[in-house]
Short mmCIF file of N, CA, C and O in Angstrom, two decimals:
data_model
loop_
_atom_site.label_atom_id
_atom_site.label_comp_id
_atom_site.label_asym_id
_atom_site.label_seq_id
_atom_site.Cartn_x
_atom_site.Cartn_y
_atom_site.Cartn_z
N MET A 3 0.82 -1.20 0.01
CA MET A 3 0.03 0.03 0.04
C MET A 3 0.88 1.25 -0.01
O MET A 3 0.59 2.15 -0.72
N PHE A 4 1.95 1.29 0.81
CA PHE A 4 2.77 2.46 0.88
C PHE A 4 3.57 2.61 -0.49
O PHE A 4 3.70 3.76 -0.81
N ALA A 5 3.92 1.57 -1.11
CA ALA A 5 4.57 1.70 -2.44
C ALA A 5 3.72 2.47 -3.49
O ALA A 5 4.26 3.18 -4.35
N SER A 6 2.34 2.32 -3.43
CA SER A 6 1.44 3.00 -4.26
C SER A 6 0.99 4.34 -3.75
O SER A 6 0.40 5.05 -4.53
N ASP A 7 1.39 4.76 -2.65
CA ASP A 7 0.96 6.01 -2.01
C ASP A 7 1.95 7.15 -2.27
O ASP A 7 2.68 7.52 -1.46
N ARG A 8 1.87 7.67 -3.55
CA ARG A 8 2.73 8.70 -3.95
C ARG A 8 2.52 10.01 -3.22
O ARG A 8 3.49 10.78 -2.96
N ALA A 9 1.30 10.22 -2.83
CA ALA A 9 1.07 11.41 -2.02
C ALA A 9 1.81 11.45 -0.70
O ALA A 9 2.52 12.49 -0.39
N SER A 10 1.82 10.39 0.00
CA SER A 10 2.52 10.31 1.29
C SER A 10 4.06 10.30 1.07
O SER A 10 4.79 11.08 1.62
N ARG A 11 4.51 9.47 0.16
CA ARG A 11 5.91 9.30 -0.04
C ARG A 11 6.55 10.48 -0.79
O ARG A 11 7.53 11.05 -0.29
N GLU A 12 6.05 10.85 -1.92
CA GLU A 12 6.72 11.84 -2.70
C GLU A 12 6.30 13.31 -2.47
O GLU A 12 7.21 14.17 -2.27
N THR A 13 4.97 13.59 -2.39
CA THR A 13 4.53 14.91 -2.17
C THR A 13 4.86 15.34 -0.78
O THR A 13 5.31 16.46 -0.61
N MET A 14 4.61 14.56 0.27
CA MET A 14 4.77 14.90 1.61
C MET A 14 6.09 14.57 2.14
O MET A 14 6.44 15.10 3.24
N GLY A 15 6.77 13.63 1.63
CA GLY A 15 8.04 13.21 2.18
C GLY A 15 7.98 12.38 3.38
O GLY A 15 8.89 12.33 4.27
N MET A 16 6.90 11.58 3.57
CA MET A 16 6.71 10.70 4.76
C MET A 16 7.43 9.41 4.59
O MET A 16 7.70 8.87 3.52
N GLU A 17 7.72 8.85 5.83
CA GLU A 17 8.35 7.52 5.87
C GLU A 17 7.39 6.65 6.74
O GLU A 17 6.93 7.09 7.75
N LEU A 18 7.07 5.43 6.23
CA LEU A 18 6.31 4.42 7.09
C LEU A 18 7.34 3.76 7.94
O LEU A 18 8.25 3.04 7.42
N VAL A 19 7.23 3.99 9.25
CA VAL A 19 8.21 3.39 10.20
C VAL A 19 7.85 1.93 10.62
O VAL A 19 8.70 1.05 10.81
N ALA A 20 6.52 1.87 10.89
CA ALA A 20 6.01 0.55 11.43
C ALA A 20 4.56 0.41 11.09
O ALA A 20 3.83 1.41 10.98
N CYS A 21 4.17 -0.82 10.86
CA CYS A 21 2.81 -1.23 10.64
C CYS A 21 2.53 -2.57 11.04
O CYS A 21 3.06 -3.57 10.48
N THR A 22 1.80 -2.69 12.08
CA THR A 22 1.31 -4.04 12.74
C THR A 22 -0.07 -3.95 12.87
O THR A 22 -0.79 -2.90 12.91
N PRO A 23 -0.81 -5.10 13.11
CA PRO A 23 -2.27 -5.12 13.28
C PRO A 23 -2.74 -4.06 14.34
O PRO A 23 -2.32 -4.12 15.48
N GLY A 24 -3.50 -3.14 13.85
CA GLY A 24 -4.09 -2.14 14.78
C GLY A 24 -3.17 -0.95 15.12
O GLY A 24 -3.52 -0.15 15.99
N ARG A 25 -2.03 -0.90 14.43
CA ARG A 25 -1.06 0.20 14.76
C ARG A 25 -0.23 0.60 13.55
O ARG A 25 0.17 -0.32 12.79
N ALA A 26 0.12 1.85 13.49
CA ALA A 26 1.09 2.33 12.45
C ALA A 26 1.82 3.49 12.98
O ALA A 26 1.32 4.29 13.82
N VAL A 27 3.04 3.63 12.48
CA VAL A 27 3.87 4.82 12.82
C VAL A 27 4.37 5.43 11.50
O VAL A 27 5.00 4.65 10.74
N MET A 28 4.27 6.73 11.45
CA MET A 28 4.86 7.41 10.14
C MET A 28 5.66 8.60 10.73
O MET A 28 5.39 9.12 11.80
N ARG A 29 6.59 9.05 9.84
CA ARG A 29 7.49 10.20 10.24
C ARG A 29 7.65 11.08 9.02
O ARG A 29 7.63 10.68 7.91
N MET A 30 7.84 12.36 9.36
CA MET A 30 8.01 13.38 8.29
C MET A 30 8.96 14.48 8.88
O MET A 30 8.72 15.04 9.94
N VAL A 31 9.97 14.81 8.08
CA VAL A 31 10.84 15.94 8.46
C VAL A 31 10.35 17.23 7.79
O VAL A 31 10.12 17.24 6.58
N LEU A 32 10.08 18.28 8.55
CA LEU A 32 9.52 19.49 7.95
C LEU A 32 10.55 20.25 7.31
O LEU A 32 11.66 20.62 7.72
N ASP A 33 10.25 20.63 5.99
CA ASP A 33 11.17 21.40 5.17
C ASP A 33 10.29 22.59 4.66
O ASP A 33 9.16 22.84 5.06
N GLU A 34 10.98 23.47 3.84
CA GLU A 34 10.38 24.60 3.37
C GLU A 34 8.93 24.39 2.71
O GLU A 34 8.08 25.28 2.85
N ARG A 35 8.75 23.31 2.01
CA ARG A 35 7.46 23.07 1.37
C ARG A 35 6.33 22.89 2.39
O ARG A 35 5.17 22.99 1.98
N HIS A 36 6.65 22.52 3.60
CA HIS A 36 5.59 22.34 4.65
C HIS A 36 5.15 23.69 5.37
O HIS A 36 4.26 23.64 6.20
N LEU A 37 5.97 24.74 5.19
CA LEU A 37 5.73 26.07 5.95
C LEU A 37 4.67 26.86 5.32
O LEU A 37 4.58 27.05 4.19
N ASN A 38 3.81 27.56 6.19
CA ASN A 38 2.87 28.51 5.74
C ASN A 38 3.50 29.94 5.80
O ASN A 38 4.64 30.08 6.08
N GLY A 39 2.59 30.95 5.67
CA GLY A 39 3.05 32.37 5.70
C GLY A 39 3.54 32.80 7.00
O GLY A 39 4.23 33.87 7.09
N HIS A 40 3.26 32.11 8.10
CA HIS A 40 3.77 32.35 9.49
C HIS A 40 5.03 31.68 9.74
O HIS A 40 5.61 31.80 10.80
N ARG A 41 5.57 30.93 8.77
CA ARG A 41 6.84 30.16 8.87
C ARG A 41 6.76 29.10 9.90
O ARG A 41 7.70 28.68 10.53
N ILE A 42 5.53 28.54 9.99
CA ILE A 42 5.29 27.35 10.84
C ILE A 42 4.62 26.29 9.88
O ILE A 42 4.15 26.61 8.81
N CYS A 43 4.64 25.06 10.36
CA CYS A 43 4.07 24.05 9.45
C CYS A 43 2.57 24.27 9.26
O CYS A 43 1.84 24.52 10.27
N HIS A 44 2.18 24.25 8.03
CA HIS A 44 0.76 24.36 7.67
C HIS A 44 -0.04 23.20 8.25
O HIS A 44 0.42 22.05 8.22
N GLY A 45 -1.12 23.57 8.97
CA GLY A 45 -1.97 22.53 9.65
C GLY A 45 -2.39 21.41 8.64
O GLY A 45 -2.55 20.30 9.09
N GLY A 46 -2.56 21.68 7.37
CA GLY A 46 -2.98 20.63 6.42
C GLY A 46 -1.95 19.58 6.30
O GLY A 46 -2.24 18.43 6.07
N PHE A 47 -0.70 19.97 6.47
CA PHE A 47 0.35 18.87 6.39
C PHE A 47 0.45 18.04 7.67
O PHE A 47 0.61 16.80 7.58
N ILE A 48 0.12 18.62 8.76
CA ILE A 48 0.08 17.82 10.05
C ILE A 48 -1.10 16.91 9.93
O ILE A 48 -1.01 15.69 10.28
N PHE A 49 -2.17 17.46 9.40
CA PHE A 49 -3.52 16.64 9.25
C PHE A 49 -3.23 15.44 8.29
O PHE A 49 -3.63 14.33 8.57
N THR A 50 -2.54 15.71 7.19
CA THR A 50 -2.23 14.67 6.27
C THR A 50 -1.28 13.58 6.82
O THR A 50 -1.51 12.42 6.58
N LEU A 51 -0.28 13.93 7.70
CA LEU A 51 0.50 12.99 8.31
C LEU A 51 -0.33 12.08 9.23
O LEU A 51 -0.18 10.92 9.17
N ALA A 52 -1.24 12.72 10.00
CA ALA A 52 -2.14 11.94 10.82
C ALA A 52 -3.10 11.03 9.98
O ALA A 52 -3.35 9.91 10.33
N ASP A 53 -3.63 11.65 8.95
CA ASP A 53 -4.55 10.89 8.14
C ASP A 53 -3.91 9.72 7.41
O ASP A 53 -4.58 8.62 7.38
N SER A 54 -2.72 9.93 6.93
CA SER A 54 -2.00 8.78 6.31
C SER A 54 -1.68 7.69 7.34
O SER A 54 -1.78 6.47 7.08
N THR A 55 -1.27 8.06 8.53
CA THR A 55 -1.04 7.10 9.61
C THR A 55 -2.35 6.33 9.89
O THR A 55 -2.31 5.13 10.14
N PHE A 56 -3.38 7.08 10.00
CA PHE A 56 -4.77 6.41 10.24
C PHE A 56 -5.01 5.39 9.09
O PHE A 56 -5.47 4.28 9.45
N ALA A 57 -4.77 5.74 7.89
CA ALA A 57 -4.97 4.83 6.76
C ALA A 57 -4.22 3.49 6.94
O ALA A 57 -4.75 2.48 6.76
N PHE A 58 -2.93 3.63 7.30
CA PHE A 58 -2.12 2.41 7.44
C PHE A 58 -2.60 1.62 8.73
O PHE A 58 -2.66 0.38 8.63
N ALA A 59 -2.91 2.35 9.81
CA ALA A 59 -3.39 1.55 10.96
C ALA A 59 -4.66 0.81 10.76
O ALA A 59 -4.83 -0.35 11.03
N CYS A 60 -5.65 1.52 10.14
CA CYS A 60 -6.93 0.82 9.88
C CYS A 60 -6.96 -0.22 8.74
O CYS A 60 -7.85 -1.09 8.61
N ASN A 61 -5.98 -0.15 7.83
CA ASN A 61 -5.80 -1.18 6.77
C ASN A 61 -4.94 -2.35 7.15
O ASN A 61 -4.70 -3.21 6.42
N SER A 62 -4.41 -2.19 8.42
CA SER A 62 -3.35 -3.18 8.84
C SER A 62 -3.92 -4.63 9.16
O SER A 62 -3.22 -5.54 9.29
N HIS A 63 -5.27 -4.78 9.10
CA HIS A 63 -5.81 -6.14 9.15
C HIS A 63 -6.01 -6.79 7.78
O HIS A 63 -6.77 -7.76 7.76
N ASN A 64 -5.56 -6.08 6.81
CA ASN A 64 -5.67 -6.61 5.40
C ASN A 64 -7.03 -6.58 4.80
O ASN A 64 -7.33 -7.41 3.99
N LYS A 65 -7.94 -5.71 5.32
CA LYS A 65 -9.24 -5.60 4.78
C LYS A 65 -9.29 -4.13 4.31
O LYS A 65 -8.90 -3.22 5.02
N VAL A 66 -9.70 -3.87 3.07
CA VAL A 66 -9.77 -2.50 2.53
C VAL A 66 -10.71 -1.70 3.43
O VAL A 66 -11.82 -2.00 3.65
N THR A 67 -10.08 -0.62 3.91
CA THR A 67 -10.82 0.22 4.95
C THR A 67 -10.64 1.64 4.53
O THR A 67 -9.53 2.07 4.14
N VAL A 68 -11.69 2.46 4.68
CA VAL A 68 -11.68 3.96 4.32
C VAL A 68 -12.07 4.76 5.53
O VAL A 68 -12.68 4.20 6.44
N ALA A 69 -11.74 5.95 5.48
CA ALA A 69 -12.24 6.93 6.52
C ALA A 69 -13.74 7.19 6.39
O ALA A 69 -14.18 7.43 5.33
N ALA A 70 -14.39 7.14 7.59
CA ALA A 70 -15.79 7.64 7.57
C ALA A 70 -15.89 8.87 8.31
O ALA A 70 -16.99 9.51 8.18
N GLY A 71 -14.92 9.37 8.97
CA GLY A 71 -14.92 10.68 9.61
C GLY A 71 -13.69 10.86 10.48
O GLY A 71 -12.96 9.90 10.82
N CYS A 72 -13.40 12.05 10.84
CA CYS A 72 -12.18 12.34 11.65
C CYS A 72 -12.34 13.82 12.23
O CYS A 72 -13.08 14.63 11.81
N SER A 73 -11.47 13.95 13.29
CA SER A 73 -11.21 15.31 13.78
C SER A 73 -9.83 15.47 14.30
O SER A 73 -9.16 14.48 14.57
N ILE A 74 -9.40 16.65 14.40
CA ILE A 74 -7.99 16.87 14.79
C ILE A 74 -7.96 18.18 15.81
O ILE A 74 -8.84 19.10 15.63
N GLU A 75 -7.07 18.06 16.66
CA GLU A 75 -6.77 19.14 17.57
C GLU A 75 -5.32 19.57 17.38
O GLU A 75 -4.43 18.72 17.68
N PHE A 76 -5.02 20.83 17.04
CA PHE A 76 -3.64 21.26 16.92
C PHE A 76 -3.25 21.89 18.26
O PHE A 76 -3.87 22.74 18.76
N LEU A 77 -2.09 21.38 18.83
CA LEU A 77 -1.69 21.84 20.16
C LEU A 77 -0.38 22.61 20.17
O LEU A 77 -0.20 23.37 21.12
N LYS A 78 0.40 22.40 19.19
CA LYS A 78 1.73 23.12 19.15
C LYS A 78 2.15 23.20 17.72
O LYS A 78 1.92 22.25 16.97
N PRO A 79 2.82 24.32 17.30
CA PRO A 79 3.18 24.42 15.92
C PRO A 79 4.46 23.57 15.67
O PRO A 79 5.25 23.20 16.56
N GLY A 80 4.58 23.22 14.33
CA GLY A 80 5.80 22.54 13.87
C GLY A 80 6.61 23.58 13.22
O GLY A 80 6.10 24.46 12.61
N HIS A 81 7.97 23.40 13.29
CA HIS A 81 8.89 24.40 12.85
C HIS A 81 9.85 23.73 11.79
O HIS A 81 10.04 22.44 11.75
N LEU A 82 10.54 24.56 10.94
CA LEU A 82 11.48 24.03 9.96
C LEU A 82 12.49 23.11 10.71
O LEU A 82 12.99 23.49 11.67
N GLY A 83 12.62 21.96 10.03
CA GLY A 83 13.59 21.01 10.66
C GLY A 83 13.10 20.00 11.74
O GLY A 83 13.73 19.10 12.01
N ASP A 84 11.85 20.33 12.17
CA ASP A 84 11.24 19.39 13.06
C ASP A 84 11.05 17.99 12.45
O ASP A 84 10.69 17.93 11.30
N VAL A 85 11.17 16.98 13.28
CA VAL A 85 10.88 15.59 12.89
C VAL A 85 9.55 15.26 13.55
O VAL A 85 9.49 15.14 14.80
N LEU A 86 8.47 15.18 12.75
CA LEU A 86 7.19 14.85 13.29
C LEU A 86 6.94 13.33 13.14
O LEU A 86 7.14 12.81 12.04
N THR A 87 6.54 12.69 14.26
CA THR A 87 6.25 11.27 14.18
C THR A 87 4.81 11.18 14.66
O THR A 87 4.30 11.79 15.64
N CYS A 88 4.06 10.31 13.97
CA CYS A 88 2.72 10.04 14.29
C CYS A 88 2.52 8.55 14.53
O CYS A 88 2.86 7.80 13.70
N GLU A 89 1.95 8.34 15.74
CA GLU A 89 1.66 6.90 16.08
C GLU A 89 0.13 6.83 16.06
O GLU A 89 -0.56 7.53 16.74
N GLY A 90 -0.43 5.80 15.39
CA GLY A 90 -1.79 5.55 15.32
C GLY A 90 -2.17 4.27 15.93
O GLY A 90 -1.53 3.21 15.63
N ILE A 91 -3.12 4.24 16.90
CA ILE A 91 -3.52 3.03 17.58
C ILE A 91 -4.95 2.76 17.55
O ILE A 91 -5.83 3.69 17.80
N GLU A 92 -5.38 1.55 17.24
CA GLU A 92 -6.78 1.18 17.14
C GLU A 92 -7.34 1.12 18.60
O GLU A 92 -6.72 0.56 19.53
N GLN A 93 -8.43 1.80 18.80
CA GLN A 93 -9.08 1.83 20.03
C GLN A 93 -10.24 0.87 20.20
O GLN A 93 -10.53 0.30 21.22
N ALA A 94 -10.93 0.70 19.03
CA ALA A 94 -12.02 -0.20 18.92
C ALA A 94 -12.26 -0.68 17.49
O ALA A 94 -12.12 0.07 16.58
N LEU A 95 -12.69 -1.92 17.35
CA LEU A 95 -13.04 -2.49 16.01
C LEU A 95 -14.23 -3.39 16.25
O LEU A 95 -14.14 -4.41 16.88
N GLN A 96 -15.34 -2.92 15.77
CA GLN A 96 -16.62 -3.63 15.95
C GLN A 96 -17.21 -3.80 14.59
O GLN A 96 -17.64 -2.85 13.95
N GLY A 97 -17.31 -5.06 14.11
CA GLY A 97 -17.86 -5.36 12.78
C GLY A 97 -17.04 -4.60 11.72
O GLY A 97 -15.81 -4.74 11.68
N ARG A 98 -17.71 -3.76 10.95
CA ARG A 98 -17.02 -3.06 9.81
C ARG A 98 -16.37 -1.72 10.32
O ARG A 98 -15.75 -1.00 9.50
N HIS A 99 -16.59 -1.29 11.51
CA HIS A 99 -16.28 0.08 11.92
C HIS A 99 -15.22 -0.01 13.06
O HIS A 99 -15.25 -0.82 13.93
N GLY A 100 -14.28 0.98 12.93
CA GLY A 100 -13.21 1.18 13.95
C GLY A 100 -13.04 2.60 14.33
O GLY A 100 -13.35 3.52 13.66
N ILE A 101 -12.38 2.68 15.46
CA ILE A 101 -11.95 3.97 16.00
C ILE A 101 -10.50 3.97 16.23
O ILE A 101 -9.99 3.09 16.93
N TYR A 102 -9.79 4.97 15.80
CA TYR A 102 -8.34 5.04 15.86
C TYR A 102 -7.85 6.40 16.45
O TYR A 102 -8.42 7.43 15.96
N ASP A 103 -6.91 6.39 17.28
CA ASP A 103 -6.35 7.60 17.81
C ASP A 103 -4.91 7.79 17.25
O ASP A 103 -4.10 6.87 17.35
N MET A 104 -4.57 8.99 16.66
CA MET A 104 -3.32 9.34 16.23
C MET A 104 -2.72 10.39 17.15
O MET A 104 -3.39 11.35 17.52
N LYS A 105 -1.42 10.33 17.51
CA LYS A 105 -0.68 11.29 18.33
C LYS A 105 0.49 11.73 17.48
O LYS A 105 1.41 10.92 17.11
N VAL A 106 0.61 13.00 17.16
CA VAL A 106 1.68 13.57 16.42
C VAL A 106 2.58 14.26 17.40
O VAL A 106 2.15 15.13 18.20
N THR A 107 3.87 13.88 17.44
CA THR A 107 4.86 14.43 18.35
C THR A 107 6.00 14.95 17.59
O THR A 107 6.31 14.53 16.41
N ASN A 108 6.75 15.88 18.18
CA ASN A 108 7.98 16.27 17.50
C ASN A 108 9.25 15.56 18.17
O ASN A 108 9.04 14.66 18.99
N GLN A 109 10.41 15.96 17.69
CA GLN A 109 11.53 15.13 18.13
C GLN A 109 11.92 15.33 19.60
O GLN A 109 12.69 14.52 20.18
N ARG A 110 11.25 16.26 20.28
CA ARG A 110 11.42 16.47 21.72
C ARG A 110 10.35 15.74 22.54
O ARG A 110 10.33 15.77 23.76
N GLY A 111 9.42 14.96 21.84
CA GLY A 111 8.40 14.25 22.49
C GLY A 111 7.21 15.09 22.83
O GLY A 111 6.24 14.62 23.45
N GLU A 112 7.17 16.40 22.36
CA GLU A 112 6.01 17.30 22.67
C GLU A 112 4.89 16.93 21.73
O GLU A 112 5.11 16.67 20.52
N ILE A 113 3.64 16.95 22.28
CA ILE A 113 2.47 16.55 21.38
C ILE A 113 2.16 17.77 20.50
O ILE A 113 1.85 18.92 21.04
N VAL A 114 2.18 17.66 19.25
CA VAL A 114 1.85 18.72 18.24
C VAL A 114 0.32 18.64 17.89
O VAL A 114 -0.27 19.69 17.74
N ALA A 115 -0.23 17.44 17.79
CA ALA A 115 -1.64 17.33 17.49
C ALA A 115 -2.18 15.96 17.90
O ALA A 115 -1.43 15.00 18.06
N MET A 116 -3.45 15.92 18.07
CA MET A 116 -4.19 14.66 18.36
C MET A 116 -5.36 14.54 17.29
O MET A 116 -6.00 15.54 16.98
N PHE A 117 -5.47 13.35 16.75
CA PHE A 117 -6.48 13.14 15.65
C PHE A 117 -7.21 11.86 16.04
O PHE A 117 -6.62 10.93 16.50
N ARG A 118 -8.45 11.83 15.81
CA ARG A 118 -9.29 10.69 15.95
C ARG A 118 -10.03 10.43 14.75
O ARG A 118 -10.66 11.29 14.14
N GLY A 119 -9.94 9.13 14.23
CA GLY A 119 -10.53 8.76 13.00
C GLY A 119 -11.51 7.61 13.18
O GLY A 119 -11.29 6.74 14.07
N LYS A 120 -12.61 7.62 12.42
CA LYS A 120 -13.57 6.51 12.41
C LYS A 120 -13.41 5.85 11.02
O LYS A 120 -13.41 6.51 10.03
N SER A 121 -13.25 4.55 11.04
CA SER A 121 -13.05 3.83 9.72
C SER A 121 -14.28 2.91 9.42
O SER A 121 -15.06 2.60 10.30
N ALA A 122 -14.34 2.52 8.10
CA ALA A 122 -15.43 1.67 7.63
C ALA A 122 -14.71 0.73 6.67
O ALA A 122 -14.05 1.15 5.71
N GLN A 123 -14.84 -0.63 6.92
CA GLN A 123 -14.35 -1.63 5.97
C GLN A 123 -15.26 -1.70 4.81
O GLN A 123 -16.48 -1.73 4.96
N VAL A 124 -14.64 -1.84 3.60
CA VAL A 124 -15.35 -2.06 2.44
C VAL A 124 -14.94 -3.45 1.79
O VAL A 124 -14.09 -4.12 2.42
N GLN A 125 -15.39 -3.83 0.64
CA GLN A 125 -15.00 -5.13 0.14
C GLN A 125 -13.55 -5.10 -0.37
O GLN A 125 -13.00 -4.14 -0.78
N GLY A 126 -12.95 -6.24 -0.25
CA GLY A 126 -11.59 -6.44 -0.70
C GLY A 126 -10.53 -6.52 0.36
O GLY A 126 -10.75 -6.29 1.48
N HIS A 127 -9.34 -6.94 -0.10
CA HIS A 127 -8.15 -7.10 0.68
C HIS A 127 -7.08 -6.18 0.13
O HIS A 127 -6.93 -6.00 -1.01
N VAL A 128 -6.26 -5.67 1.09
CA VAL A 128 -5.16 -4.80 0.79
C VAL A 128 -4.16 -5.67 -0.02
O VAL A 128 -3.62 -5.28 -1.10
N ILE A 129 -3.80 -6.79 0.55
CA ILE A 129 -2.91 -7.71 -0.14
C ILE A 129 -3.81 -8.88 -0.59
O ILE A 129 -4.40 -9.54 0.25
N PRO A 130 -3.96 -9.19 -1.89
CA PRO A 130 -4.85 -10.14 -2.40
C PRO A 130 -4.60 -11.46 -1.75
O PRO A 130 -3.43 -11.97 -1.44
N GLN A 131 -5.73 -12.18 -1.40
CA GLN A 131 -5.70 -13.54 -0.77
C GLN A 131 -5.58 -14.60 -1.76
O GLN A 131 -6.19 -14.51 -2.91
N GLU A 132 -4.84 -15.68 -1.51
CA GLU A 132 -4.72 -16.79 -2.36
C GLU A 132 -6.07 -17.65 -2.32
O GLU A 132 -6.63 -17.66 -1.29
N PRO A 133 -6.55 -18.04 -3.46
CA PRO A 133 -7.88 -18.80 -3.39
C PRO A 133 -7.70 -20.13 -2.72
O PRO A 133 -6.78 -20.67 -2.50
#
């Protein structure tokens, strides 16, 4: 899935650090392309880091899963050169629906943002199943 995710890899410069059932970790180093007019990281880039992490966490059970809703709280700005790491953890998985919490931190361990996503499983597998 990450190999096909040009938005996360190429446009955003993200790295998939870990992906296990119900959990994912992604990382992004902030450079000039991530900064807004205030010279801090644009909130949309922090959101996208959390959203991409959410995607890998909720697809980690090898069932195609999409976002059904989400919210984010920005707590601290990101600055040029910061290394943002997002850890996503499954909180609940009931039938086709899941709830996942993402925590975005900087290299000092300070919380930059918190994101909660609701997922919905659809038909198919991320990695095709052998018949």
